[in-house]
CSV table of C-alpha atoms in Angstrom, one decimal:
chain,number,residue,atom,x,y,z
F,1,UNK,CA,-3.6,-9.4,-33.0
F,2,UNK,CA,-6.6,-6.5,-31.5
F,3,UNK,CA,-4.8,-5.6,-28.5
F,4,UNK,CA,-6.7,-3.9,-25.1
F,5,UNK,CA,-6.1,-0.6,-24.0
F,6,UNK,CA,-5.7,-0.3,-20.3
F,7,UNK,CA,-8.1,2.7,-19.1
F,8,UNK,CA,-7.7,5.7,-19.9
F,9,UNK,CA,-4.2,5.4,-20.5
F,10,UNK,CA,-1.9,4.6,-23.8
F,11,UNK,CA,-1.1,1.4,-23.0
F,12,UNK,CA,-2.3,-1.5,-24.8
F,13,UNK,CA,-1.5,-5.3,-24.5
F,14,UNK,CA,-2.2,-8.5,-25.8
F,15,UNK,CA,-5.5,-10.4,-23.8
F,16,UNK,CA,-3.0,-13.1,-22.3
F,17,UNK,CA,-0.6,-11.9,-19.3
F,18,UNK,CA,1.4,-13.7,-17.2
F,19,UNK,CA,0.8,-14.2,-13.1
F,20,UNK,CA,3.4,-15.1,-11.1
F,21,UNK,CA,2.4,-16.6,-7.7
F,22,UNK,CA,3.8,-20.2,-9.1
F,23,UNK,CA,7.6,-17.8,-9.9
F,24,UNK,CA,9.2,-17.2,-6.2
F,25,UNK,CA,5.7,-18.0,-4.6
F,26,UNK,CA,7.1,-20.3,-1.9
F,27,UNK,CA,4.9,-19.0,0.7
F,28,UNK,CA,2.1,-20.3,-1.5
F,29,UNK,CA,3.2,-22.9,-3.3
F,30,UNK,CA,5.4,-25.9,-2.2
F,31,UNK,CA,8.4,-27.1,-4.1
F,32,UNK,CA,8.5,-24.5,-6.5
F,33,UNK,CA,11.8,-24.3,-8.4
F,34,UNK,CA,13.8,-20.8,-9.2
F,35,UNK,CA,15.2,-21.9,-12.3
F,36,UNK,CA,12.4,-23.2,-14.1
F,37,UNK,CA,10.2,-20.2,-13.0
F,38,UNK,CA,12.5,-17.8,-14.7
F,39,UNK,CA,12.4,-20.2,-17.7
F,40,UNK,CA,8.4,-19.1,-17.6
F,41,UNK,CA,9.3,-15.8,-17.8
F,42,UNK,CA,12.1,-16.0,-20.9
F,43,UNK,CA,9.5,-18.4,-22.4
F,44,UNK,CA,6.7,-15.8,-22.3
F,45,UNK,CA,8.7,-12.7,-23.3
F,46,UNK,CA,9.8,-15.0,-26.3
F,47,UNK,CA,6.4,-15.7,-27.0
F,48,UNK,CA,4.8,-12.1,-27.0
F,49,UNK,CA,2.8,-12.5,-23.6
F,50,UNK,CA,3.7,-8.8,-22.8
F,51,UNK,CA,1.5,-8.5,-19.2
F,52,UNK,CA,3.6,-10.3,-17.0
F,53,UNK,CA,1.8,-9.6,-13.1
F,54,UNK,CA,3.5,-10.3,-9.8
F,55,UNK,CA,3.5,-8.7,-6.3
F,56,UNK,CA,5.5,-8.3,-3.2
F,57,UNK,CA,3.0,-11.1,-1.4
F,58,UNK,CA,4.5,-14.0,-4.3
F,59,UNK,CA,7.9,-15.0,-2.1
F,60,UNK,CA,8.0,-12.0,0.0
F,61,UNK,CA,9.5,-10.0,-3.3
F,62,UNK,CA,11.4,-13.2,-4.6
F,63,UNK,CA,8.9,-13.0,-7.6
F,64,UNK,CA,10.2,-9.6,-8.4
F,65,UNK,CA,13.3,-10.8,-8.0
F,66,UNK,CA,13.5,-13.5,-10.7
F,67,UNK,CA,11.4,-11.4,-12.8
F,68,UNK,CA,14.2,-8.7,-12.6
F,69,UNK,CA,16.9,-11.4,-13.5
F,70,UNK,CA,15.1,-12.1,-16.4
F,71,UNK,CA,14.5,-8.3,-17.8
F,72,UNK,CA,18.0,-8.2,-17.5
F,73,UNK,CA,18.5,-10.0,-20.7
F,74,UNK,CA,15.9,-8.7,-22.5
F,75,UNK,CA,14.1,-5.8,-23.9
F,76,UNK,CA,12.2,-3.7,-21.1
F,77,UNK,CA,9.6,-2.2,-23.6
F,78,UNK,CA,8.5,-5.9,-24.6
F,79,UNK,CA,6.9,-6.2,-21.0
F,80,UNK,CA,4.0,-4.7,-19.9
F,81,UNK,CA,5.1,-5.2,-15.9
F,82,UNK,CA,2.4,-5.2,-13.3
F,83,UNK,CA,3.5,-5.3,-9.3
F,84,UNK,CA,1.2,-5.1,-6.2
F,85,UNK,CA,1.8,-4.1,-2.7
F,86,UNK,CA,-0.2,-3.1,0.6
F,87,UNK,CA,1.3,-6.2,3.2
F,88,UNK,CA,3.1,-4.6,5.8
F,89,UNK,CA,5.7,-8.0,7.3
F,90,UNK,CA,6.8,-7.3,10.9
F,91,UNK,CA,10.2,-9.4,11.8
F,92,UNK,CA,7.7,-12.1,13.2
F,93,UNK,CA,5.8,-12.5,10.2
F,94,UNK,CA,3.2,-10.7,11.2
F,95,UNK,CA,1.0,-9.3,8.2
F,96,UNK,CA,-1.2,-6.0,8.4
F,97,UNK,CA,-2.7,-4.1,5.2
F,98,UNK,CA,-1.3,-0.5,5.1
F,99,UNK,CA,-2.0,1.9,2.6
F,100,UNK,CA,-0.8,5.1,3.4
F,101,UNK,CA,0.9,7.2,1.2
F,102,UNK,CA,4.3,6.7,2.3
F,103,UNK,CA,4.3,3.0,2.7
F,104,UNK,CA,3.1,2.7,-0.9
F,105,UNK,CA,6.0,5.0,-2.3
F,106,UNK,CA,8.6,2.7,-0.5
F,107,UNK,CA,6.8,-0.4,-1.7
F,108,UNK,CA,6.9,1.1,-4.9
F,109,UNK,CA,10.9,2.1,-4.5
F,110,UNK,CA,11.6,-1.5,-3.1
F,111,UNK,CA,9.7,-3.2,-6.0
F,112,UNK,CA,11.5,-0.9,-8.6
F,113,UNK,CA,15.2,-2.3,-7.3
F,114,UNK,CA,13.8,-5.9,-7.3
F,115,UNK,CA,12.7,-5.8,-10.5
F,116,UNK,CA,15.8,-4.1,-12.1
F,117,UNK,CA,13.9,-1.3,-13.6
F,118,UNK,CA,13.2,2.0,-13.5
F,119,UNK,CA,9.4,2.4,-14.2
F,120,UNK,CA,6.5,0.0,-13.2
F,121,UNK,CA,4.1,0.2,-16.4
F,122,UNK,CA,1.1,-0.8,-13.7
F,123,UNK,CA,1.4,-0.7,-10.0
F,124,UNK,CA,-1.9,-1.8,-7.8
F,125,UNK,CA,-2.9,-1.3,-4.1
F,126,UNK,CA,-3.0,-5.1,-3.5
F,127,UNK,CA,-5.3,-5.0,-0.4
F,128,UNK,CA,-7.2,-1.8,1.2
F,129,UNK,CA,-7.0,-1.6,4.9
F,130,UNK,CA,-9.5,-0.2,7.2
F,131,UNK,CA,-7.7,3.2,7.8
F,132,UNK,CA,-6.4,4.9,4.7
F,133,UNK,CA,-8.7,7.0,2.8
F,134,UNK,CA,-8.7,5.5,-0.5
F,135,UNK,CA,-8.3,8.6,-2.8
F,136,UNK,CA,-5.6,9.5,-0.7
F,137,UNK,CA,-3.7,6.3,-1.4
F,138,UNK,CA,-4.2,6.8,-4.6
F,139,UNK,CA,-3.1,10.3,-4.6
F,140,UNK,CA,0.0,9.1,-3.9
F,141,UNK,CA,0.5,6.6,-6.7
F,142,UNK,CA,-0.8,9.8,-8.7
F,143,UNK,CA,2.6,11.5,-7.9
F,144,UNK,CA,4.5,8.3,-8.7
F,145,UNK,CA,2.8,8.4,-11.9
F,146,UNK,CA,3.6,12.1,-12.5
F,147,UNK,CA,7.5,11.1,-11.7
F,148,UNK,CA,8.1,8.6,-14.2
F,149,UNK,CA,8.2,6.0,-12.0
F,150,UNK,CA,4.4,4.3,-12.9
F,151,UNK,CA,2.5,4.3,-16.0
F,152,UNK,CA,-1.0,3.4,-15.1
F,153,UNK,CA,-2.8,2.7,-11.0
F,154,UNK,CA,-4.6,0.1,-9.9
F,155,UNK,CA,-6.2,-1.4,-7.1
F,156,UNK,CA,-7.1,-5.2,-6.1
F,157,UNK,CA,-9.1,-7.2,-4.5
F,158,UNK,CA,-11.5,-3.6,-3.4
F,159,UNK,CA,-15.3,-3.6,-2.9
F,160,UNK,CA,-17.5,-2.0,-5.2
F,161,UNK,CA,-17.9,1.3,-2.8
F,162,UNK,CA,-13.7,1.1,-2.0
F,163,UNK,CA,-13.6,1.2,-6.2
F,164,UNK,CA,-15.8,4.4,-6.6
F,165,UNK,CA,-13.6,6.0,-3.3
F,166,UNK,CA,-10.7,4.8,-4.7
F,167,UNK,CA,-11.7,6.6,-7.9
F,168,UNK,CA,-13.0,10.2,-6.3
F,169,UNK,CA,-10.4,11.9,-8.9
F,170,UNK,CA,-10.7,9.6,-11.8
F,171,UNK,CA,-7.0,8.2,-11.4
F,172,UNK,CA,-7.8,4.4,-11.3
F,173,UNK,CA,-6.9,2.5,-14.4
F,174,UNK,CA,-7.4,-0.5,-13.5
F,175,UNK,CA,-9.1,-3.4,-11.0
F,176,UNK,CA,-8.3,-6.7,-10.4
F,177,UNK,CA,-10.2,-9.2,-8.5
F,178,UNK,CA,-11.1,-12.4,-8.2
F,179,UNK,CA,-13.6,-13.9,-11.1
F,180,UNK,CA,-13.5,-17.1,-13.1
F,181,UNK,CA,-16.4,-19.2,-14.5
F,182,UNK,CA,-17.0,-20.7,-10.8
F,183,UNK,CA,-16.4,-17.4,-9.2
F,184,UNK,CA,-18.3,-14.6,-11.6
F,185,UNK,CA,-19.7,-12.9,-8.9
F,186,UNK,CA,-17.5,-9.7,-9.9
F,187,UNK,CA,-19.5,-9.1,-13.6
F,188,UNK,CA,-22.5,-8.3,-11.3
F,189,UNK,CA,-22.4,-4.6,-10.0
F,190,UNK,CA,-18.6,-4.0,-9.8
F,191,UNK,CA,-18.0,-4.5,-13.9
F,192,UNK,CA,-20.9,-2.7,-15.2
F,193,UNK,CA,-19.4,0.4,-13.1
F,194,UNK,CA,-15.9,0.2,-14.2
F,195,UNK,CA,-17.0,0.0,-17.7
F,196,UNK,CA,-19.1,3.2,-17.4
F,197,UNK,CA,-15.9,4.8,-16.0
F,198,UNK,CA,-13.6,3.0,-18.6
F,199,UNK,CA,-11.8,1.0,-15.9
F,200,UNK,CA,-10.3,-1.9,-17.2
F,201,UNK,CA,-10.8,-5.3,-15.6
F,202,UNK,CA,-8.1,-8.2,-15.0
F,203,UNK,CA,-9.4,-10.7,-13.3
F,204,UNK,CA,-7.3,-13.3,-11.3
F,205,UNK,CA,-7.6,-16.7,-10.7
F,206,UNK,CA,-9.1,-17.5,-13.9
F,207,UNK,CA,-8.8,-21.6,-13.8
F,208,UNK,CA,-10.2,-21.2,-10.3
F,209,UNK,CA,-7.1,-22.7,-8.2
F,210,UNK,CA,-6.8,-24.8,-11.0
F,211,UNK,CA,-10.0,-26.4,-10.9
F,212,UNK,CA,-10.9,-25.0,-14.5
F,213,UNK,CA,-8.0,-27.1,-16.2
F,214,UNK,CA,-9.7,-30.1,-16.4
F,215,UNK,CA,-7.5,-32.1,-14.8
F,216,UNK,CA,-9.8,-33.6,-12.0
F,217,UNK,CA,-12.7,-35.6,-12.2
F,218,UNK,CA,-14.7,-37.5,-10.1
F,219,UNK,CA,-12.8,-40.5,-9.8
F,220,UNK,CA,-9.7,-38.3,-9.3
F,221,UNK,CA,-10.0,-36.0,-6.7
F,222,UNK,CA,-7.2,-33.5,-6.2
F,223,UNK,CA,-5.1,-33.5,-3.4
F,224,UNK,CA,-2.8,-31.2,-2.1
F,225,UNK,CA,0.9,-30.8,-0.2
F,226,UNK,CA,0.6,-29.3,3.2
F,227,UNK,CA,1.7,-25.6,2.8
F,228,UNK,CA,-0.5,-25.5,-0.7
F,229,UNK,CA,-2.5,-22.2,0.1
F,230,UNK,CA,-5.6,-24.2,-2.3
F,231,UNK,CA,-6.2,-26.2,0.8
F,232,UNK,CA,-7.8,-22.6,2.1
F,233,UNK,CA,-10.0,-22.1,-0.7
F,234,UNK,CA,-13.9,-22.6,-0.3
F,235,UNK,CA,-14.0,-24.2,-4.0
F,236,UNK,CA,-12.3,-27.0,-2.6
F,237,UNK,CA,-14.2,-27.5,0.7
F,238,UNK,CA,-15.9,-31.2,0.1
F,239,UNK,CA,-19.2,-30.4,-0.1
F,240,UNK,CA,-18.7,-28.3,-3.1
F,241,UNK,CA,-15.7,-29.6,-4.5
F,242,UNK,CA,-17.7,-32.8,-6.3
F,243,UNK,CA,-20.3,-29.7,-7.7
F,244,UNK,CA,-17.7,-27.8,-9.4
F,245,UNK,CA,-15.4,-30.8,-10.6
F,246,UNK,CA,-19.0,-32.1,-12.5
F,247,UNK,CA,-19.5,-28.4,-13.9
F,248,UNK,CA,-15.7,-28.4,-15.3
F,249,UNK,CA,-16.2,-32.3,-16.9
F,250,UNK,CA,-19.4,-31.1,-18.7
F,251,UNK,CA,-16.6,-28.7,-20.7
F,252,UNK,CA,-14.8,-31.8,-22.1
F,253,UNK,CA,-16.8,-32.4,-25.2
F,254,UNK,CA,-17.2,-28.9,-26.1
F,255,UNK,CA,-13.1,-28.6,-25.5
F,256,UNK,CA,-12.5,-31.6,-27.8
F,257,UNK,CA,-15.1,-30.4,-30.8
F,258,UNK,CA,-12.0,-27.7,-31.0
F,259,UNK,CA,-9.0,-30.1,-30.5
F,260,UNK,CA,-8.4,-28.1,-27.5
F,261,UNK,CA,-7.9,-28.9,-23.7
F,262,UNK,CA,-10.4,-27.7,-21.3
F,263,UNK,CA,-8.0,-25.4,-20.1
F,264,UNK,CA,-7.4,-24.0,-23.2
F,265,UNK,CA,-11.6,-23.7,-24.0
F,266,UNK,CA,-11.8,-21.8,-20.3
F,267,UNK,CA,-9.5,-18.9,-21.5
F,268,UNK,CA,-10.6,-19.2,-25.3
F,269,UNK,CA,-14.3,-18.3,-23.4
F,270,UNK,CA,-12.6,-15.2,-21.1
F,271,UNK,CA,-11.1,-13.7,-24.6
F,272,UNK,CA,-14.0,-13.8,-25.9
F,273,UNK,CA,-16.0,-12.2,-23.0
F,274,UNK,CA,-16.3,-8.4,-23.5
F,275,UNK,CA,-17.1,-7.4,-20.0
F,276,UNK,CA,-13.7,-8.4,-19.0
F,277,UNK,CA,-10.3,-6.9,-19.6
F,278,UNK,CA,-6.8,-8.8,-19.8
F,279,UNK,CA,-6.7,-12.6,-18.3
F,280,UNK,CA,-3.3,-13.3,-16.4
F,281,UNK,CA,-3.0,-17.5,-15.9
F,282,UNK,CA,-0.5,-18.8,-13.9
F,283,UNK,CA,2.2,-21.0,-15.1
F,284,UNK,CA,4.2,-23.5,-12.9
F,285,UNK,CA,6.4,-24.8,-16.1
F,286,UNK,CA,7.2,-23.9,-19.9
F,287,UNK,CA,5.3,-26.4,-21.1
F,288,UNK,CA,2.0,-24.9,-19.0
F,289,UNK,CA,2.7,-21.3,-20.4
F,290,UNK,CA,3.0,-22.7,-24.2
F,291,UNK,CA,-0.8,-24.3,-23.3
F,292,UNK,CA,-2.0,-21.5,-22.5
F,293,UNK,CA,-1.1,-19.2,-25.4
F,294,UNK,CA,-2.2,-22.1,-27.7
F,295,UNK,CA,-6.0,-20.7,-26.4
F,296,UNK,CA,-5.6,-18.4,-29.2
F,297,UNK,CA,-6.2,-20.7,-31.9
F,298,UNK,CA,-9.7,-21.3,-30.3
F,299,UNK,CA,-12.1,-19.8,-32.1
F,300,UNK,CA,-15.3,-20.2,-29.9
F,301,UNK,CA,-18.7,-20.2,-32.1
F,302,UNK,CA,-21.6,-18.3,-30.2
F,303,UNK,CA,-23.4,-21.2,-29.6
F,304,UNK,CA,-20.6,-22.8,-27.6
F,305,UNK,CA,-19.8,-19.7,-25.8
F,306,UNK,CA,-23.7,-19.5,-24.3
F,307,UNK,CA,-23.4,-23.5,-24.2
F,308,UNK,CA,-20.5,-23.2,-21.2
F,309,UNK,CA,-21.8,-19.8,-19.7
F,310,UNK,CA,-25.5,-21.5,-19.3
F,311,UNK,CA,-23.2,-24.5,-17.4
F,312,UNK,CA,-22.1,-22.4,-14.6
F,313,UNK,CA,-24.8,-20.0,-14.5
């Protein structure tokens, strides 16, 4: 299996990761069970997903957590582990970006201890704030790097001109941002630039909030628990929602021609997209992380490929 080389640096991994917002996410995610998320975890180590992604935002650290548990009884240089910080929690629950230098090395030396491990292999500014030059944030992450403590930097969820700032001294690695078939608005200016700089790009969310796997339609409308951070999402507002579930059921056919689910033909079509890097799809269950991986066996012609990019374009 061709595997990706993230930036400029020596490591390469397989095209499907692992993110964790359904593992410890509770602030996101209603009735999410501990057990079963660390079964996710065991279940993708076992089957050679080696990005697994989380951050400090996905339970308030109980995502490291579990994820730590589960190193424990396995083999460290298997997993190519991604975390993300830059949420500052007051006792209230207050929430303000910070990325200064020295809040970034203790979110760094908290996510370490969570995790049970002594080097992060990718470690991204989650949010930029308003204040903090962004070379000098990622200055500090530099020195991390130069201590052993990260392997490769990168920032999320940054504009185009906080990318190029960010990047002043050529340390960035990696971005990831939003971008799924519904969402592409990231291949636009902020791809073509990180590929001239050989920036690798993740993108996140890639079944859209889960509007990408098919499961709705227009007779069955999703519907969602209070406390479900979907119900924030503009994809799901109502007078686009019945746009983009009609998009998604136009993939059906083209998903059965390949015996596969539409799920599966959404992340079959990222693989095969050279303008993006790694894809990282959650998992809630086993059973949903097996799916995914099964997207390998799609082998999408070109035809079909241009058929479901001309659908959303």
């Amino acid at each position: 299996m061709k595997k990706i080389q993230i930036g400029k640096t020596d490591l390469r991994v397989r095209s499907l990761g692992l993110g964790t917002n359904k593992i410890g996410g509770y602030n996101l995610f209603p009735n999410l069970d501990d057990e079963t998320g660390k079964k996710v975890v065991q279940t993708a180590i076992d089957h050679d997903v080696e990005m697994i992604d989380t951050a400090y935002m996905y339970g308030l650290g109980h995502s490291e957590e579990l994820i730590g548990e589960v190193l424990q009884h396995n083999d460290r240089d298997k997993v190519v582990l991604a975390s993300k910080a830059a949420q500052q929690v007051a006792e209230d629950g207050t929430v303000t970006l910070n990325n200064t230098p020295e809040f970034l090395t203790k979110s760094v030396d908290e996510a370490l201890k969570r995790l049970q491990t002594d080097y992060l292999d990718i470690f991204y500014i989650h949010f930029p704030d308003q204040e903090t030059p962004k070379a000098e944030a990622v200055g500090a992450l530099q020195r991390l790097r130069e201590a052993g403590k990260l392997r490769a930097i990168g920032v999320s969820n940054f504009s185009l001109a906080q990318v190029k700032e960010a990047n002043a001294d050529g340390y960035v690695d990696l971005v990831e941002n939003q971008y799924n078939l519904l969402q592409p608005d990231a291949t636009n200016e902020l791809v073509p630039y990180l590929n001239e700089k050989n920036i690798s790009f993740v993108p996140y969310e890639p079944f859209a909030a889960a509007l990408l796997t098919g499961r709705y339609s227009l007779e069955n409308l999703p519907h969602f628990e209070e406390g479900d951070h979907r119900l924030k999402i503009e994809l799901y507002e109502p007078d686009q929602l019945k746009k983009n579930v009609a998009k998604v059921d136009q993939l059906k056919p083209i998903a059965a021609r390949y015996d596969a689910t539409v799920a599966q033909l959404v992340l079959a079509w990222y693989l095969k997209n050279p303008k993006i890097g790694p894809v990282i799809p959650g998992a809630r269950t086993p059973e949903q992380l097996l799916s995914n991986v099964k997207a390998y066996d799609v082998q999408l012609s070109d035809a079909d490929y241009e058929a479901v990019a001309k659908i959303f374009a």
